[in-house]
Amino acid sequence: MSMVSVKKAKPVPGRFGPYGGRYVPETLMAALEELEREYEKARQDKKFRAEFERLLREYAGRPTALFHAARLSRHLGGAKIYLKREDLLHTGAHKINNCLGQGLLAQSMGKHRIIAETGAGQHGVATATVCALFGFDCVVYMGVEDMRRQELNVFRMRLLGAEVRGVDAGSRTLKDAINEAMRDWVTNVRTTHYLLGSVLGAHPYPTMVRDFHSVIGREARAQIMKAEGKLPAAIIACVGGGSNAIGIFHEFIKDKRVQLIGVEAGGRSERLGDHAARFRGGSPGVLQGAYSYVLQDNHGQIATTHSISAGLDYPMLGPEHAALADSKRAEYVAASDGEALEALSLLARMEGIIPALESAHAVAECVKRAPKMKKSEVVIVNISGRGDKDIGILRESLRIG
């Protein structure tokens, strides 16, 4: 009997299993192809990598600390908890990593007008910061509901020289801001770079943004090995589009003993429209350039979403997360608005750290999970941003005193 060898299919660029791809108007294809070429060149360019690493170190403030939360660990019992402190970066969140990388790419392409979208405002602030650093013109699109919730970040962007354009369509949140940014890009594609803020959109954005954020996981791996001499049992991160989560997950994907746990926005109830948990009633579909899990109704219409955290208030998640979920390599759960608020308050009082409401969702899952784990086990929670931007919401939502 003759044996027939079957060659394993090569991974398709821009695809994570069936997810990802490039679903955009023809007018954007040339810009995406140019961006892909420039990014591939940059990845191989020692000078580009050296400059990116210099900016991360000297401007953004990397490496960020891996902090043993001793009081929180004792309070919860069970696992030893470490916090990856992305909140200590310049601008207050992980977003600066990707913005510096894309800023260097835009410079190499000769594009000095930058557009971006933002929900919680942290990506907008990071974009405006990088544009000031490089001398670029900057326009940030933001839903008017998010502008109301994140007034401090709107002011910060304008102080940095950015034009913030409010979007009063649809749910007036992140999805609608992305729609407007893409319309701008179609119109001004020759002169403008779209600095997309998460692992969303058409190829090469999900791969490129992940790569710029993968420094989080590389640092965390080296730091936990130095501190504990072993890998963590679990890594927990919040998931909106999913950039901070994939940034810390990526270095550990091949380590099957390390649980990867993404926490979505459970909102105020499980009813469609009351949350932003794509694995709670979502299904595969195309939105804003890519194929992934999307919250949609029975007719394929994109559902409205809700989260107390503007950065998680989005109906789709990155395609690589969809593939990790399908393969069971990562687990995706949800934390409600109330659970996030309780976790934020607990971390503030136990460790003197006020996380962003987005990051508080990850803390909430740690609060549930750590007590059930062994004392010999270690868990890392990615604190993707700090809570200064959320003080207005916290004053409305928490009774203190």
XYZ file of C-alpha atoms in Angstrom, residues 7-400:
394
model
C 1.630 18.889 2.986
C 0.393 21.057 5.810
C -1.237 24.195 4.463
C 0.830 27.308 4.990
C -0.735 30.043 7.104
C -2.416 32.672 4.962
C -1.120 36.195 5.693
C -3.779 38.205 7.459
C -5.798 35.147 8.463
C -6.160 33.478 11.843
C -7.912 30.290 10.802
C -11.016 31.554 8.994
C -10.874 34.958 10.702
C -9.292 38.229 9.656
C -8.929 39.120 5.985
C -9.344 42.379 4.136
C -12.937 43.479 3.494
C -12.615 47.095 2.378
C -13.562 49.370 -0.540
C -11.298 49.135 -3.583
C -10.071 52.669 -2.890
C -8.328 51.442 0.287
C -6.646 48.360 -1.166
C -3.578 50.235 -2.444
C -3.088 51.963 0.930
C -3.340 48.665 2.813
C -0.923 46.983 0.427
C 1.520 49.879 0.834
C 1.193 49.648 4.618
C 1.793 45.899 4.493
C 4.927 46.344 2.378
C 6.281 49.110 4.625
C 5.589 47.089 7.748
C 7.310 43.982 6.369
C 10.346 46.122 5.502
C 10.333 47.722 8.951
C 10.229 44.338 10.703
C 13.493 43.398 9.001
C 15.118 46.824 9.400
C 17.544 46.970 12.329
C 17.463 50.782 12.360
C 13.655 50.845 12.579
C 13.631 48.294 15.381
C 16.369 50.136 17.262
C 14.509 53.463 17.012
C 11.223 51.847 18.092
C 12.910 50.248 21.091
C 14.630 53.549 21.968
C 11.312 55.400 21.955
C 9.642 52.697 24.036
C 12.447 52.970 26.568
C 13.257 56.681 26.654
C 9.895 58.213 25.763
C 7.178 55.737 26.781
C 8.950 54.474 29.901
C 9.449 50.761 29.239
C 9.962 48.286 30.736
C 6.886 48.553 32.935
C 6.950 46.957 36.373
C 5.605 43.531 37.273
C 4.273 44.167 40.774
C 3.497 41.518 43.388
C 0.115 42.522 44.843
C 0.824 41.012 48.270
C -2.107 42.508 50.197
C -4.615 41.603 47.474
C -3.160 38.074 47.327
C -3.529 37.623 51.099
C -7.031 39.104 51.079
C -8.287 36.760 48.366
C -6.297 33.695 49.400
C -5.167 31.167 46.834
C -2.879 32.234 44.003
C -0.043 34.736 44.204
C -1.115 37.766 42.154
C 1.159 39.929 40.021
C 0.100 43.056 38.139
C 1.706 44.024 34.819
C 1.742 47.810 35.184
C 0.992 49.181 31.708
C -0.767 52.008 33.555
C 2.680 53.422 34.364
C 3.460 54.195 30.721
C 3.522 57.745 29.331
C -0.117 58.763 28.549
C -1.399 56.233 31.112
C -2.052 53.099 29.067
C -0.561 50.472 26.771
C -1.797 52.345 23.678
C 1.448 54.331 23.308
C 3.323 51.163 22.215
C 1.345 50.816 18.991
C 1.143 54.552 18.344
C 4.919 54.938 18.411
C 5.314 52.013 16.010
C 2.731 53.296 13.549
C 4.071 56.834 13.880
C 7.477 55.626 12.695
C 5.808 53.791 9.795
C 3.831 56.882 8.770
C 7.064 58.886 8.823
C 8.770 56.348 6.555
C 5.799 56.496 4.140
C 5.965 60.300 4.039
C 2.430 60.719 5.427
C 2.154 63.586 7.857
C -1.601 63.668 8.411
C -2.819 61.094 10.938
C -6.396 60.102 11.701
C -7.521 57.850 14.521
C -10.595 56.651 16.367
C -10.980 56.403 20.119
C -13.483 55.114 22.650
C -12.073 55.561 26.139
C -9.819 58.288 24.774
C -6.543 56.579 25.693
C -5.735 55.700 22.083
C -6.694 59.223 21.048
C -4.390 60.717 23.667
C -1.551 58.396 22.647
C -2.085 59.271 18.965
C -2.154 62.998 19.699
C 0.996 62.601 21.796
C 2.890 60.814 19.027
C 1.693 63.354 16.437
C 3.051 66.148 18.617
C 6.331 64.256 18.934
C 6.679 63.770 15.158
C 5.089 67.067 14.061
C 2.077 65.444 12.309
C -1.385 66.887 11.778
C -3.844 64.887 13.886
C -7.601 64.302 13.665
C -9.298 62.007 16.207
C -12.855 60.741 15.738
C -14.809 60.050 18.911
C -18.464 59.249 19.557
C -20.217 62.080 21.384
C -21.381 59.672 24.109
C -17.740 58.723 24.720
C -16.765 62.409 24.635
C -19.272 63.012 27.429
C -17.926 60.084 29.468
C -14.276 60.961 28.853
C -14.146 64.771 29.002
C -10.665 64.767 30.558
C -9.171 62.836 27.641
C -10.914 65.076 25.098
C -9.235 68.082 26.733
C -5.874 66.294 26.799
C -6.077 65.540 23.058
C -6.890 69.149 22.228
C -4.119 70.397 24.512
C -1.709 68.199 22.538
C -2.806 69.871 19.301
C -5.257 67.298 17.931
C -8.597 68.123 16.363
C -11.295 65.993 18.038
C -14.318 65.429 15.800
C -17.459 64.265 17.586
C -19.558 61.562 15.902
C -23.302 61.868 16.530
C -24.439 58.825 14.536
C -25.618 55.366 15.612
C -24.783 54.541 19.209
C -22.351 57.525 19.230
C -19.547 55.307 20.545
C -16.435 53.534 19.215
C -18.052 51.659 16.296
C -19.392 54.914 14.877
C -16.056 56.693 15.396
C -14.350 53.975 13.330
C -16.947 54.391 10.568
C -16.176 58.108 10.320
C -12.424 57.559 10.418
C -12.703 55.088 7.537
C -14.762 57.592 5.505
C -12.055 60.182 6.052
C -9.370 57.689 5.016
C -11.183 56.792 1.774
C -11.354 60.496 0.890
C -7.758 61.389 1.839
C -5.950 58.095 1.381
C -2.930 59.499 -0.491
C -1.916 61.944 2.219
C -3.271 60.293 5.354
C -2.345 57.336 7.550
C -5.104 55.740 9.620
C -3.570 54.921 13.001
C -5.971 52.159 14.051
C -5.887 51.563 17.773
C -6.610 47.873 18.258
C -6.146 44.414 16.722
C -9.147 45.047 14.486
C -9.724 46.058 10.903
C -8.288 44.800 7.650
C -4.923 43.087 7.260
C -2.204 44.070 8.184
C -3.628 45.912 11.222
C -4.415 42.925 13.513
C -0.933 41.459 13.022
C 0.923 44.771 13.076
C -0.794 46.128 16.188
C -0.246 42.810 17.967
C 3.450 42.887 17.125
C 3.881 46.422 18.442
C 2.211 45.371 21.722
C 3.975 41.996 22.062
C 6.641 43.741 24.137
C 4.181 43.456 27.059
C 4.326 39.661 27.028
C 8.076 39.481 26.418
C 8.718 41.662 29.442
C 6.195 39.804 31.597
C 7.761 36.443 30.758
C 11.278 37.555 31.682
C 10.045 39.343 34.818
C 8.003 36.432 36.198
C 10.842 33.989 35.532
C 13.181 36.272 37.471
C 10.703 36.746 40.332
C 9.321 33.199 40.632
C 11.518 30.951 38.509
C 8.461 29.599 36.699
C 5.694 30.588 34.307
C 2.320 31.758 35.611
C -0.615 29.385 35.838
C -2.835 32.043 34.277
C -2.762 35.431 32.568
C -5.866 37.618 32.715
C -6.537 40.677 30.530
C -9.581 42.704 29.506
C -10.747 42.424 25.898
C -12.410 45.188 23.907
C -10.840 45.007 20.480
C -8.158 43.052 22.280
C -4.802 44.809 21.837
C -3.589 44.733 25.444
C -4.726 41.120 25.807
C -3.044 39.835 22.650
C 0.030 41.868 23.573
C 0.517 39.904 26.787
C -0.908 36.577 25.493
C 1.267 36.324 22.386
C 4.499 35.379 24.139
C 2.735 32.565 26.031
C 0.536 30.982 23.330
C 2.895 28.008 22.851
C 3.042 27.380 26.609
C -0.071 25.226 26.911
C 0.158 25.071 30.710
C -0.429 28.832 30.928
C -4.146 29.625 30.891
C -5.003 32.687 28.797
C -8.173 34.401 30.009
C -9.803 37.333 28.246
C -12.499 39.316 30.030
C -15.203 41.053 28.020
C -17.722 43.669 29.129
C -20.728 41.956 30.698
C -22.510 45.306 31.001
C -25.780 45.521 32.895
C -27.494 42.291 31.760
C -27.209 39.372 29.329
C -29.779 40.877 26.974
C -28.457 41.832 23.536
C -27.774 45.568 23.641
C -26.949 45.576 27.350
C -23.382 44.262 27.080
C -20.355 43.974 24.786
C -19.506 40.278 25.306
C -19.043 38.856 21.813
C -19.012 35.261 23.102
C -22.362 35.837 24.788
C -24.694 35.686 21.810
C -22.273 36.904 19.154
C -21.560 35.071 15.904
C -18.990 35.287 13.081
C -19.471 38.171 10.670
C -17.761 40.999 8.829
C -17.418 44.452 10.351
C -15.130 47.348 9.459
C -12.665 45.371 7.373
C -12.377 41.946 9.022
C -14.211 38.697 9.747
C -14.545 37.824 13.427
C -17.098 37.395 16.206
C -19.652 40.195 16.126
C -22.694 41.050 18.220
C -25.557 41.053 15.714
C -29.267 40.332 15.614
C -31.056 37.553 13.702
C -31.097 39.726 10.575
C -27.342 40.358 10.640
C -27.709 43.944 11.860
C -24.923 45.074 14.197
C -26.262 45.228 17.733
C -25.931 48.190 20.046
C -23.590 47.585 22.971
C -23.166 48.838 26.511
C -20.323 48.951 28.998
C -19.489 51.280 31.842
C -15.992 51.288 30.268
C -15.900 53.163 26.964
C -12.873 51.161 25.772
C -14.755 47.824 25.901
C -17.962 49.174 24.377
C -17.571 47.663 20.891
C -19.503 44.902 19.035
C -16.517 43.028 17.527
C -13.274 41.576 18.819
C -9.973 41.011 17.055
C -9.785 38.033 14.689
C -6.836 36.415 16.469
C -8.907 36.269 19.648
C -11.689 34.548 17.686
C -9.215 31.908 16.517
C -7.809 31.434 20.035
C -11.343 30.918 21.338
C -12.270 28.395 18.634
C -9.093 26.394 19.274
C -9.735 26.529 23.050
C -6.267 28.016 23.566
C -7.810 31.009 25.326
C -10.917 31.270 27.442
C -13.226 34.283 27.236
C -15.502 35.283 30.102
C -17.412 38.432 31.023
C -17.516 40.758 34.020
C -20.490 43.013 34.672
C -20.387 46.765 35.264
C -21.000 46.151 38.963
C -18.254 43.545 39.251
C -15.777 45.876 37.552
C -16.632 48.714 39.941
C -16.234 46.443 42.975
C -12.894 45.134 41.695
C -11.619 48.653 41.023
C -12.532 49.730 44.562
C -10.885 46.640 46.044
C -7.612 47.154 44.165
C -7.563 50.846 45.089
C -7.969 50.095 48.804
C -5.731 47.035 48.903
C -2.788 48.232 46.790
C -3.185 51.982 46.248
C -3.681 51.427 42.498
C -6.727 52.825 40.672
C -6.974 50.918 37.372
C -8.883 51.989 34.292
C -12.433 50.646 34.242
C -11.396 48.468 31.305
C -8.599 46.861 33.343
C -10.958 46.515 36.319
C -12.837 43.854 34.332
C -9.662 41.727 34.379
C -9.234 42.378 38.093
C -12.838 41.233 38.617
C -12.086 37.858 37.033
C -8.974 37.543 39.184
C -11.121 38.170 42.276
C -13.344 35.244 41.236
C -10.560 32.890 40.185
C -7.577 33.428 42.519
C -9.237 32.041 45.705
C -9.896 28.731 43.886
C -6.248 28.355 42.854
C -3.361 26.831 44.819
C -1.092 29.065 46.904
C 1.824 27.732 44.874
C 0.278 29.061 41.647
C 0.905 32.493 40.129
C -1.495 34.665 38.143
C -0.628 37.806 36.159
C -3.286 40.482 35.614
C -2.590 43.006 32.882
C -3.417 46.481 34.165
C -3.769 48.034 30.717
C -4.382 51.586 31.907
C -4.868 53.861 34.873
C -8.165 55.162 36.187
C -7.617 58.949 36.114
C -9.770 59.208 32.977
C -12.684 57.464 34.736
C -12.934 59.628 37.849
C -16.104 61.343 36.576
C -17.828 57.994 36.020
C -16.588 56.681 39.362
C -17.943 59.732 41.179
C -21.361 59.054 39.627
C -21.292 55.296 40.240
C -19.654 54.788 43.654
C -20.752 55.912 47.078
C -17.626 56.859 49.001
